[in-house]
Short mmCIF file of C-alpha atoms (C1' of nucleotides) in Angstrom, two decimals:
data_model
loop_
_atom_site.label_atom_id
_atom_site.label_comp_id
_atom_site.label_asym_id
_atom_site.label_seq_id
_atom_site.Cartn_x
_atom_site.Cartn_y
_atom_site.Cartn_z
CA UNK A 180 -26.18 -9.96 -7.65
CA UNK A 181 -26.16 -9.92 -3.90
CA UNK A 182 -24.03 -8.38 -1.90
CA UNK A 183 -22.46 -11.81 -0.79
CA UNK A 184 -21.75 -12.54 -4.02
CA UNK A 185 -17.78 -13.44 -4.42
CA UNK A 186 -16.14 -11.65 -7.29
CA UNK A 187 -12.55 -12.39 -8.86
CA UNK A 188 -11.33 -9.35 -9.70
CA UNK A 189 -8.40 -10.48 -11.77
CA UNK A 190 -7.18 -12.49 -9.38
CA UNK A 191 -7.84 -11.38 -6.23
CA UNK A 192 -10.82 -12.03 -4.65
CA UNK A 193 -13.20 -9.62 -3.59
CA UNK A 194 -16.35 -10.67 -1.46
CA UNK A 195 -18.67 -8.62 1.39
CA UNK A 196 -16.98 -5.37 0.06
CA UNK A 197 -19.61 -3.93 2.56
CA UNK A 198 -21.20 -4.37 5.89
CA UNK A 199 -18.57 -6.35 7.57
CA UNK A 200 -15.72 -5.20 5.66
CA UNK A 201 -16.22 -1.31 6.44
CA UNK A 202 -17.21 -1.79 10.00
CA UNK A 203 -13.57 -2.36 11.16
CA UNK A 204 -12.09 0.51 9.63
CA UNK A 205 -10.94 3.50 11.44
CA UNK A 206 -13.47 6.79 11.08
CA UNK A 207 -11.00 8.94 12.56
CA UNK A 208 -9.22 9.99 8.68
CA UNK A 209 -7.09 12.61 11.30
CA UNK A 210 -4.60 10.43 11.33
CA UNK A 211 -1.55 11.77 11.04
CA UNK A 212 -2.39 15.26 13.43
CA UNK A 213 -3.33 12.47 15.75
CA UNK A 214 -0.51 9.96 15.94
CA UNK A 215 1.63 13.10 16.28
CA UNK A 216 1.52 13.47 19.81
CA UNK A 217 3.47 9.94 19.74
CA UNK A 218 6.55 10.98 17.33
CA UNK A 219 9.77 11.75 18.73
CA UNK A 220 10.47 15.74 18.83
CA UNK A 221 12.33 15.86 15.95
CA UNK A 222 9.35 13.85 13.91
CA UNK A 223 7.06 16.06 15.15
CA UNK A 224 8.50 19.30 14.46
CA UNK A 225 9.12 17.59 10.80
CA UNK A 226 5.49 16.65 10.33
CA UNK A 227 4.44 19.58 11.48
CA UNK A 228 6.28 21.46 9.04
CA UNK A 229 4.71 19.37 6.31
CA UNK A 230 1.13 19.57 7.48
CA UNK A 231 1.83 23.23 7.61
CA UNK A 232 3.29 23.38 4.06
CA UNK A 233 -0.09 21.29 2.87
CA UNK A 234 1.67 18.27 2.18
CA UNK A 235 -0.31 16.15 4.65
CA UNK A 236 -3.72 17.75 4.74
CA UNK A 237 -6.27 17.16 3.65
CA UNK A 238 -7.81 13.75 5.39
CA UNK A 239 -10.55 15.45 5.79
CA UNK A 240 -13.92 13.40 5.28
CA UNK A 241 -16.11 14.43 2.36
CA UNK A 242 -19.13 14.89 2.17
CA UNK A 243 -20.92 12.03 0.46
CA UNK A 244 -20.28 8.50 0.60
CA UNK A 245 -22.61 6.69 -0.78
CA UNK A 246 -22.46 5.39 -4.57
CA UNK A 247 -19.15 3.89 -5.90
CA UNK A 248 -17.95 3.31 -9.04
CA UNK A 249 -14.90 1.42 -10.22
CA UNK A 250 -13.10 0.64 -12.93
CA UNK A 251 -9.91 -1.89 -13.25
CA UNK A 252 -7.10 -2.79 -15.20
CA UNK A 253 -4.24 -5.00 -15.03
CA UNK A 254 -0.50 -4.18 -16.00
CA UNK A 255 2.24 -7.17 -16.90
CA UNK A 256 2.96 -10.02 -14.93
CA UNK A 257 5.75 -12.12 -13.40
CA UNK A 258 6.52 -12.28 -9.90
CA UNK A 259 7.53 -15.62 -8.30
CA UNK A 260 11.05 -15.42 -9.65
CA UNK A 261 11.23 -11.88 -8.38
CA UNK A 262 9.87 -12.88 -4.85
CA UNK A 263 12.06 -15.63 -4.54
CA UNK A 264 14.73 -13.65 -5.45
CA UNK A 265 13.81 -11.09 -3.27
CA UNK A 266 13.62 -13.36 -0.21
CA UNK A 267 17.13 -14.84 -1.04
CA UNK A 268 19.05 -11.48 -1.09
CA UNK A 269 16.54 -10.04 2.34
CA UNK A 270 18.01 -13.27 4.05
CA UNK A 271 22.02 -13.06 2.45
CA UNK A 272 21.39 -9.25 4.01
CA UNK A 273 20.38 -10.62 7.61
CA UNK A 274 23.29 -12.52 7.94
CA UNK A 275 26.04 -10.11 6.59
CA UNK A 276 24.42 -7.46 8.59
CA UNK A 277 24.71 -9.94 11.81
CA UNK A 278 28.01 -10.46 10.74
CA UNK A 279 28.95 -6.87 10.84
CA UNK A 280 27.29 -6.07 14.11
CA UNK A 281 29.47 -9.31 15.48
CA UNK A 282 32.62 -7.68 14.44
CA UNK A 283 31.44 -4.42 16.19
CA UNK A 284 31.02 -6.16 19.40
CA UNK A 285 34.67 -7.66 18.73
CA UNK A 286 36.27 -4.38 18.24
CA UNK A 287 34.65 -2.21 20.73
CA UNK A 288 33.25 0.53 19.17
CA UNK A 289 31.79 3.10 21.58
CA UNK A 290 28.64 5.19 21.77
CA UNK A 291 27.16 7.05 19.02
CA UNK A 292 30.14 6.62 16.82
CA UNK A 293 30.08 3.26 16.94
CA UNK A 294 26.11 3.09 16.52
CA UNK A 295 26.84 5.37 13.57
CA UNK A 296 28.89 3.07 11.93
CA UNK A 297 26.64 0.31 12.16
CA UNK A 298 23.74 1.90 10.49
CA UNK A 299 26.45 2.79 7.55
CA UNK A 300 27.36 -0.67 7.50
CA UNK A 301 23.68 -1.33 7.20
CA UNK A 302 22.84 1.00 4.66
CA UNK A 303 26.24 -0.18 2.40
CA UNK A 304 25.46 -3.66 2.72
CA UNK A 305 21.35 -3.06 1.86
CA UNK A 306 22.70 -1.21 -0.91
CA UNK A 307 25.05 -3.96 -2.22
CA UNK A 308 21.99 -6.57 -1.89
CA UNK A 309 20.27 -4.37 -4.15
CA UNK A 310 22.49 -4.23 -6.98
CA UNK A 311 22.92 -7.49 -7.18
CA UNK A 312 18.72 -7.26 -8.31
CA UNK A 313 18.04 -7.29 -11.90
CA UNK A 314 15.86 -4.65 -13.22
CA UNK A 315 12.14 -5.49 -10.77
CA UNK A 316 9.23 -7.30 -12.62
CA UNK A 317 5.91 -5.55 -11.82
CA UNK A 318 3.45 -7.84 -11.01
CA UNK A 319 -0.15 -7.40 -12.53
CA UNK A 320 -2.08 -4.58 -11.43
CA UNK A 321 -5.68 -4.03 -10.66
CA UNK A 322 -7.02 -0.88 -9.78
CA UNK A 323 -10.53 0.91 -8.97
CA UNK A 324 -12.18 3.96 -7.99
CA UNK A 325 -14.62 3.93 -4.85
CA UNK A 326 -16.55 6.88 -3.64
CA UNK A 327 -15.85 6.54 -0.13
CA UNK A 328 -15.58 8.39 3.01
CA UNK A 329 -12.97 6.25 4.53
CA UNK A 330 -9.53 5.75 2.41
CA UNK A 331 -8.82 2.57 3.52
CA UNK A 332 -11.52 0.02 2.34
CA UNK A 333 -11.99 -3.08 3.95
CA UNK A 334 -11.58 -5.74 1.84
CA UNK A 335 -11.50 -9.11 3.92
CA UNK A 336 -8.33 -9.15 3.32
CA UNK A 337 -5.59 -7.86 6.60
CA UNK A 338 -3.26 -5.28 5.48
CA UNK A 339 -0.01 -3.93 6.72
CA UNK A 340 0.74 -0.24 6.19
CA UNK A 341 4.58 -0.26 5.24
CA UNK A 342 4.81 3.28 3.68
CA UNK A 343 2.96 6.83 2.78
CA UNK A 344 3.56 9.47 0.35
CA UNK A 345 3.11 12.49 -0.38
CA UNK A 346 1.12 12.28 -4.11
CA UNK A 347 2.94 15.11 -6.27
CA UNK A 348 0.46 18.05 -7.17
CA UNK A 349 -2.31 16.38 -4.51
CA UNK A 350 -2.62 17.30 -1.42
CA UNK A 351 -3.80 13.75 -0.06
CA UNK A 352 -1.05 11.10 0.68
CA UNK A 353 -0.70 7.60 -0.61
CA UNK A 354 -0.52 5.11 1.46
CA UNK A 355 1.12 1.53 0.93
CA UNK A 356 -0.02 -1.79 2.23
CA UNK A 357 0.93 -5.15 2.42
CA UNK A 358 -0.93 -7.92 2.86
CA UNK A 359 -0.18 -9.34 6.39
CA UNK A 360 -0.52 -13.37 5.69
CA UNK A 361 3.04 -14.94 5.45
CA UNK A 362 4.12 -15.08 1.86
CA UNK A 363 1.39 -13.55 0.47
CA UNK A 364 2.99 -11.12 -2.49
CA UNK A 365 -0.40 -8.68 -2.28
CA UNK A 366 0.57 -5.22 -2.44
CA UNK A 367 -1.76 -2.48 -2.35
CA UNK A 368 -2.08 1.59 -2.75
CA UNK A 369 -4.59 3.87 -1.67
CA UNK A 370 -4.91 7.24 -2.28
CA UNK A 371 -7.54 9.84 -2.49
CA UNK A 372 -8.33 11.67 -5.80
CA UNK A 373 -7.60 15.34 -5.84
CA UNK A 374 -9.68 16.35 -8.33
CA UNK A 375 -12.67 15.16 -6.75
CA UNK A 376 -11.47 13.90 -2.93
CA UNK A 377 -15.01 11.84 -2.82
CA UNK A 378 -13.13 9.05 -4.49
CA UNK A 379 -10.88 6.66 -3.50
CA UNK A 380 -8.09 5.07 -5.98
CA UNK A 381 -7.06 1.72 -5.16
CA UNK A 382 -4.50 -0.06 -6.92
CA UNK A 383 -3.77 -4.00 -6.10
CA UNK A 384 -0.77 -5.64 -7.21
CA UNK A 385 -0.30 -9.34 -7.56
CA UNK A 386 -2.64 -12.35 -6.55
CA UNK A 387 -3.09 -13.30 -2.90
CA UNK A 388 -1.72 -16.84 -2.21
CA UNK A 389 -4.53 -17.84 0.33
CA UNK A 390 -8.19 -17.74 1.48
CA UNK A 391 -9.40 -14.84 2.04
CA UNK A 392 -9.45 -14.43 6.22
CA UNK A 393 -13.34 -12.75 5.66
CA UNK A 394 -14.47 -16.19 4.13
CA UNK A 395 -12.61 -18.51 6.95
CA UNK A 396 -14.40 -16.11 9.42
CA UNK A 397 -17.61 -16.28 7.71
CA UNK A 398 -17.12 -19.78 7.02
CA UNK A 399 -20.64 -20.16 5.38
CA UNK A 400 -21.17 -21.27 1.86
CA UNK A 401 -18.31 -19.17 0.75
CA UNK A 402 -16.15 -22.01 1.75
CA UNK A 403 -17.92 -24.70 0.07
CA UNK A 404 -17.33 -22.51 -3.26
CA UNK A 405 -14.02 -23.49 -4.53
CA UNK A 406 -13.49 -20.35 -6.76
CA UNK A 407 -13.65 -18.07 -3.54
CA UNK A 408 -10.52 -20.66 -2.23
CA UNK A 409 -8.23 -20.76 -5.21
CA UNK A 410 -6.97 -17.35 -6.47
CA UNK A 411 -7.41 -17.02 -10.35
CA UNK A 412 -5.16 -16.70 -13.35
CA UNK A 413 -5.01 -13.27 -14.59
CA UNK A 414 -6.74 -13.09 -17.77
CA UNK A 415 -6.04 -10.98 -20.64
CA UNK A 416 -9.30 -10.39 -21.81
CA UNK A 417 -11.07 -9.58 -18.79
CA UNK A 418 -14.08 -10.17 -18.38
CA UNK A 419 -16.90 -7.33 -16.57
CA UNK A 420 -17.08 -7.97 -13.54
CA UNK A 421 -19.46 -5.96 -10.79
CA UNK A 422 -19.66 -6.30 -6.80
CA UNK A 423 -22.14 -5.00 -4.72
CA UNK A 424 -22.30 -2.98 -1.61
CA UNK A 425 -24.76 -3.02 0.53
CA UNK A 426 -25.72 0.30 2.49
CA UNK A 427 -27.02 -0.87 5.72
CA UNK A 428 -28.09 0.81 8.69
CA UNK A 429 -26.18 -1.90 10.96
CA UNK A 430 -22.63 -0.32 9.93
CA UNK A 431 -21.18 1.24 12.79
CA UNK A 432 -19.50 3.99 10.47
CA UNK A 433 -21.22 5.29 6.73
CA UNK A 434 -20.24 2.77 4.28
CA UNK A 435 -20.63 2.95 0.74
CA UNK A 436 -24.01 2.31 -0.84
CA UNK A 437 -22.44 0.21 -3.64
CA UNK A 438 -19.65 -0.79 -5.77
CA UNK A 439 -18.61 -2.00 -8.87
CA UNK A 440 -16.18 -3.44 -9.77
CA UNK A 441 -14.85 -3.70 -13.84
CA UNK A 442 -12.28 -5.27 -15.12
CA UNK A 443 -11.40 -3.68 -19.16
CA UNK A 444 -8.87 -4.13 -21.77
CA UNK A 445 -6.65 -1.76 -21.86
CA UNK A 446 -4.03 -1.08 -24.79
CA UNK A 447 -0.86 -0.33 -22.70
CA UNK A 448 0.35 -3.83 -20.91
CA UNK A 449 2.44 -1.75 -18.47
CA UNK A 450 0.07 0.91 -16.84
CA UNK A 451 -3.70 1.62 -16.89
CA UNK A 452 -3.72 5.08 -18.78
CA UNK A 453 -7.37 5.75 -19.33
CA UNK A 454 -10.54 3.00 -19.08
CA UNK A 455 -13.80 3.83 -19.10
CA UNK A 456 -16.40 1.59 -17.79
CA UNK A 457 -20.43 1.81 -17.46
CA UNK A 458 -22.04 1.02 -14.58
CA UNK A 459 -25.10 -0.78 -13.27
CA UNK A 460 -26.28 0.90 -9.90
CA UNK A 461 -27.57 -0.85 -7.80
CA UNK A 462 -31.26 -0.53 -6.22
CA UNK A 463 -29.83 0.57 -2.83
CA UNK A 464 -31.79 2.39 -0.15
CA UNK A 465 -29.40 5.06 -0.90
CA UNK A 466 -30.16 5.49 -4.77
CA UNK A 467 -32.91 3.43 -5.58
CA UNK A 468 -33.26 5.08 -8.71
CA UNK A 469 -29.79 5.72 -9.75
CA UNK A 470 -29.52 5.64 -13.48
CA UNK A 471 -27.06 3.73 -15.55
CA UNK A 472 -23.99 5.51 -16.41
CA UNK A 473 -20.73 5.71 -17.47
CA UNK A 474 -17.27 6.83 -16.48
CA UNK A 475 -14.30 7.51 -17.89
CA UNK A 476 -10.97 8.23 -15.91
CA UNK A 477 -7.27 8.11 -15.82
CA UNK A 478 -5.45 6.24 -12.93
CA UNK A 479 -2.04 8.54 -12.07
CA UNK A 480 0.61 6.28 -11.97
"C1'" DC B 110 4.23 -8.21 24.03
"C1'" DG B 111 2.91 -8.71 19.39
"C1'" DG B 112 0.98 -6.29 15.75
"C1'" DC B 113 0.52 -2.15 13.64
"C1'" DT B 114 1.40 2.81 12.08
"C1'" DT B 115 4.37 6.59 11.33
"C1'" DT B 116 8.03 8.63 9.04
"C1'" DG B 117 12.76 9.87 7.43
"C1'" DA B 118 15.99 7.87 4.59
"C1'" DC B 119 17.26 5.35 0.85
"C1'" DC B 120 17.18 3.21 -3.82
"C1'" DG B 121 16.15 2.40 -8.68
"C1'" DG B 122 13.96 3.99 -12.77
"C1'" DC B 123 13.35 7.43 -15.87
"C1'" DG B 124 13.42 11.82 -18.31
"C1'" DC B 125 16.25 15.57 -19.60
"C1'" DG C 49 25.38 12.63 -15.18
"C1'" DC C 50 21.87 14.72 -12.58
"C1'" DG C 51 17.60 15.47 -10.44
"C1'" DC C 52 12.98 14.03 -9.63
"C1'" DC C 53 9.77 10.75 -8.17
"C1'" DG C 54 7.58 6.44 -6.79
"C1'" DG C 55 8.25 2.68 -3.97
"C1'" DT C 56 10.35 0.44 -0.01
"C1'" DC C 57 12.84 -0.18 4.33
"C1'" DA C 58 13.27 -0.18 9.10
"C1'" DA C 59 13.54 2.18 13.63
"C1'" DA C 60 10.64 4.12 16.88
"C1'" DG C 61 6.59 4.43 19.09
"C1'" DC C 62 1.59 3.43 19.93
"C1'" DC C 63 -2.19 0.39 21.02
"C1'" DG C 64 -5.01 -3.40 22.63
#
DNA sequence: CGGCTTTGACCGGCGC
DNA sequence: GCGCCGGTCAAAGCCG
């Protein structure tokens, strides 16, 4: 397969998970120490305290970053109801939340108190649109393991960072993204193994609801595919699928020699407990004699 | 100035 | 019911 091959991951579309995708993301993995010098005081003194206490180290760049190996599976479905829903209650919010702020203005509160009471309004009335939610429908889940330096992989795909954790009894941080196109559902959450912080776990949810910005850009024979235009159906029996990296000497920043992507049954329809995959590598300039092999490993939920 | 990241707070789900 | 934890929100600030 060549590296410009376009897989369908279950759904979302993965293509050029190399050279171009890796050269626009960020080498400097200090993130956090620096983007401190930009918090307010009180922020800083906080994150300080947790980079301190180990909760935020740790973004330090291993080693080796060359072969990758992945493994996938998908967890239940449903989601337009629940974005639709979502949307209506995010827009009933906006306008009770205007409302409130208009009958500040009318009553004149003053300085901090009255600030204070707005952001309890705020939080009361987010909290009311929320209970009116029925229980949240997961949508399906696809997830892989990359040996990679950088925890962020480019994708082709433009992501949003909307949120980062602390990852109980690990002392790397999970970050959450969002995929930036308007409407798109595509969630997706990256976080470095502990046990061996060489890989990278990253965990897609739901089915992107547009081209892929890589292929518009590229705009080569990728677009006169349709299947790399039209996101799939999830299927239940998945089918093996593998994507290549390419390890080129063009990259502006190490990128991983190759990947591979698999997609596997998996008995439990809600989580991926433990899949095991085996793995073609491929004849990189990295390991051009890599030998087949297999892995087995549990994604933490 | 728009897009993005950071980060504390909040919420719901779940186990006990 | 309570506490823990994962996921999300949104204000504040940075960056190009």
């Amino acid at each position: 397969m060549h590296s410009s091959d376009v897989v369908d991951y279950g759904g979302i579309l993965a293509k050029d998970f190399d050279v171009k995708c890796c050269s626009s993301v960020p080498s400097d993995l200090g993130l956090v120490g620096d983007r401190k010098k930009g918090l307010k005081p009180e922020s800083r003194i906080k994150a300080e305290k947790r980079i301190r206490s180990g909760c935020l180290v740790g973004r330090t760049t291993p080693a080796t970053a060359n072969s990758s190996v992945s493994s996938s599976s998908m967890e239940g479905a449903g989601e337009e109801e629940s974005a639709k829903y979502c949307k209506d209650v995010k827009e009933e919010l906006r306008e009770e939340v205007e409302e409130a702020k208009r009958d500040d203005a009318q009553h004149g509160g003053e300085g901090g108190e009255a600030k204070q009471d707005d952001d309890d309004k705020h939080k009361k009335l987010r909290n009311k649109a929320k209970k009116k939610g029925e229980k949240r429908q997961r949508e399906p889940r696809f997830a892989f393991m990359t040996k990679s330096e950088v925890d962020h992989l480019e994708d082709g795909y433009r992501w949003r960072k909307y949120g980062q954790k602390a990852v109980k009894n690990s002392p790397y941080p999970r970050s959450y993204y969002r995929c930036t196109t308007q409407r798109c559902p595509v969630k997706k959450r990256v976080e470095r193994s502990y046990q061996d912080p060489s890989v990278v776990i990253t965990t897609y949810e739901g089915q992107h609801t547009h081209v892929c910005p890589a292929n518009v850009r590229a705009g080569s024979h990728m677009l006169a595919d349709p299947s790399t235009m039209v996101p799939s159906i999830m299927h239940s029996d998945m089918l093996l699928h593998q994507l290549v990296h390419n390890n080129t000497t063009t990259s502006r920043r190490p990128t991983p020699a190759a990947a591979l992507f698999f997609t596997t049954s998996c008995s439990s329809p809600t989580r991926m407990t433990s899949c095991s995959a085996s793995s073609h590598p491929l004849p990189t300039e990295a390991s051009p004699n890599a030998a087949k092999r297999t892995l087995h490993f549990t994604v933490p939920k």
